[in-house]
């Protein structure tokens, strides 16, 4: 999650030929915004099995008061957790709206709740209303899918609130932009929950650890004057912070989802249902293109920023700006650090080329330099010159997709050699790379691999080119296409043909680090300024690419006003 | 003198000489940092003397144990504790046949063991054995070669013990882990952080106060812990609050996050009654031991390193605060240099 179905905040109250009567079991579904509510079939009802359905909607879809819904999911209030997000989060004025995400842990009626069900509601200064639109999802562990629901008045001529099934994550990865229009899957691209700012400092979230932003005006424990009255309401006694949502709820949820995605792509033994293992100890991938697509196409993104403030947020104070303070540029701006280096807060195994993290030790600019860049590029946030609270806010490769690749790497589906080869292509463009995208055509749907035992680091396994079925197949496909010298396909072919592409990638990373480090040398101000402008140009371009992307543009729920600073049009 | 309590909840093993040593040390630390000019950090006694029996506000500052500054692999972070483990949490990862079997986390500061060392070798042995049952430390192990604890002063014993911590096998991982040893993980650093960040800044935000004071060496802006503690101190002073570290001063293990499963069944890892001895927090929250058995997974992954667990481990420092105007006159901001201290 977070802003589940957030694109559908503009409700369309339909004029129905008749009003459906509300009754206890969930009765309705709605395929997309603006579409009429329809009756669920018995088969559709039978296909639902997530905790939100089992605890609430299966028998108690008449529950429309938030507190009643919360009690039905988790009667013990101590096991509820409240998280807050908004592009307005730094504005403490008693105005506007924030989005609350409600998560649960513990169990209820045999349902494990942690990371298996969440709700999302909007609220104003006075707190969360008694009866409000609710967006919710539940993870059906049996079927390995997320189900998305919404409570609103759609389908009611009387304006009463009605729960509706809105989508499931089945086949989300295959949907076209047109098919996603008006559905939850417009934002939940691969079907998983969305937390755009997943990692530190969680720009736009109430947090607090490590110098991240703490929305004191919402914190019941804060001594700040002029707090929102919401902070004094019972729900806010369970106010928690974004770091907990990340580490305790969503990263485990993403890992489980990716495990399901990966496992469903493997050939099974018809008789036992177990993963098929050949006499030679090989497994088979049957949906290779679905699993490997993230290495080539940017399908999911997260938004990362510097861990340091810009000092020039439009809702901040003039005194926030300290010209000499550093703004560290995140490593993932320069390359796919999660997969190349591994480790970090996401904890991926990766290729363990920790040189990729070295950017953070020198790639910094001052708040003054950042301010000059914002002015040079004529960036606007909320219609005025300014920057996000934490500087250098930019799309990075989505964790949910990086984790999928990492799980494939850990299992042996892809070799470190293959991952290194593709990441080396257009290495300086970790998202929205056309060069990598055009190489996807060479990926086969089916191939064999030798599974790596759990706990064994794939990077430590000596490369055996004869067992690398994927590399062999891709090489064959490229060779058959006979690409011209100098093309991306030619580069990819050469990398795959090396003895070990991990070494090649390491060399590339080191050279890249050295080049940027030299270009940002403080001893050469003119060169440094030019390099910062080049890098900032890339930053702005990535924001533009996200907002012009047919699917990812929907992640901006502020109509281009508050999420990403962009040049004045 | 304030009756500073045993930070690990062991009543100084009923050794009043140790208690006295430790309490004098703590008194000196509190006094030293409470005298930081214009800082909201104040004496702990002041928070006990609020008018009308008011209680101070308790603020918990929390962060993750994983060292985000480390540009290293998880295995390297495990192996090179003194280089990388810099978030006031250190750990020892034990392996058998290349398989992770146990991880011991500590947030104990060396000052506690120093107090025992100051009293004598026998007292120190009792302290080590209390932390590591079955330990049989020798003089050479805890003090180094050629040191005669009988022929040296208490100060020399405590200093030598501390200086030798990296070579002490009961601390450096060879045989066990006793206390924080990484260069930035010191009790003085924690107090200094609060005192320095408790000086009102007219520029910047509470969140970047750490960077503003970084040149003093008081705060590491790249860490998780320092900016979190620093921001809270700055928020307090901006809110006209005086504050101090709650007794017992230190860092405690707060919670272990993530989805834990044993043999494919979810377990509540933080509930001792529900986690079949897998995660044991002891010593007043200063020590946590994870026993890694086959079938134990974290977020679906088998356990390979201590760093993997550190990502999910939250620790906390407890701060007490009260409006500056309600503090005794001798404890308020601005009187530090002339104050006689607690009366």
XYZ file of C-alpha atoms in Angstrom, chain A residues 88 111 151-152 156 228 244 281-282 284 317 324 329 367 389 409 431 433 467 484 491 509 524 529 532 537:
26
model
C 1.646 18.041 2.843
C -6.156 -15.195 10.939
C -16.018 1.227 1.053
C -17.764 4.212 -0.454
C -25.984 3.626 -3.695
C -4.048 19.005 15.200
C 8.101 0.393 11.244
C 19.157 -31.764 -10.467
C 17.811 -29.006 -12.693
C 12.715 -25.254 -15.038
C 10.405 28.173 7.498
C 26.523 25.177 4.103
C 22.899 12.162 -3.125
C 21.912 23.402 0.413
C 11.624 18.437 2.365
C 19.400 -14.833 -7.946
C 15.428 3.423 -14.185
C 16.607 2.670 -19.584
C 25.021 -24.844 -16.656
C 25.286 -4.276 -35.366
C 27.260 -4.802 -25.752
C 31.424 0.637 -11.164
C 37.701 22.524 -9.301
C 29.252 23.064 -11.020
C 26.124 19.020 -10.538
C 19.392 17.459 -15.318
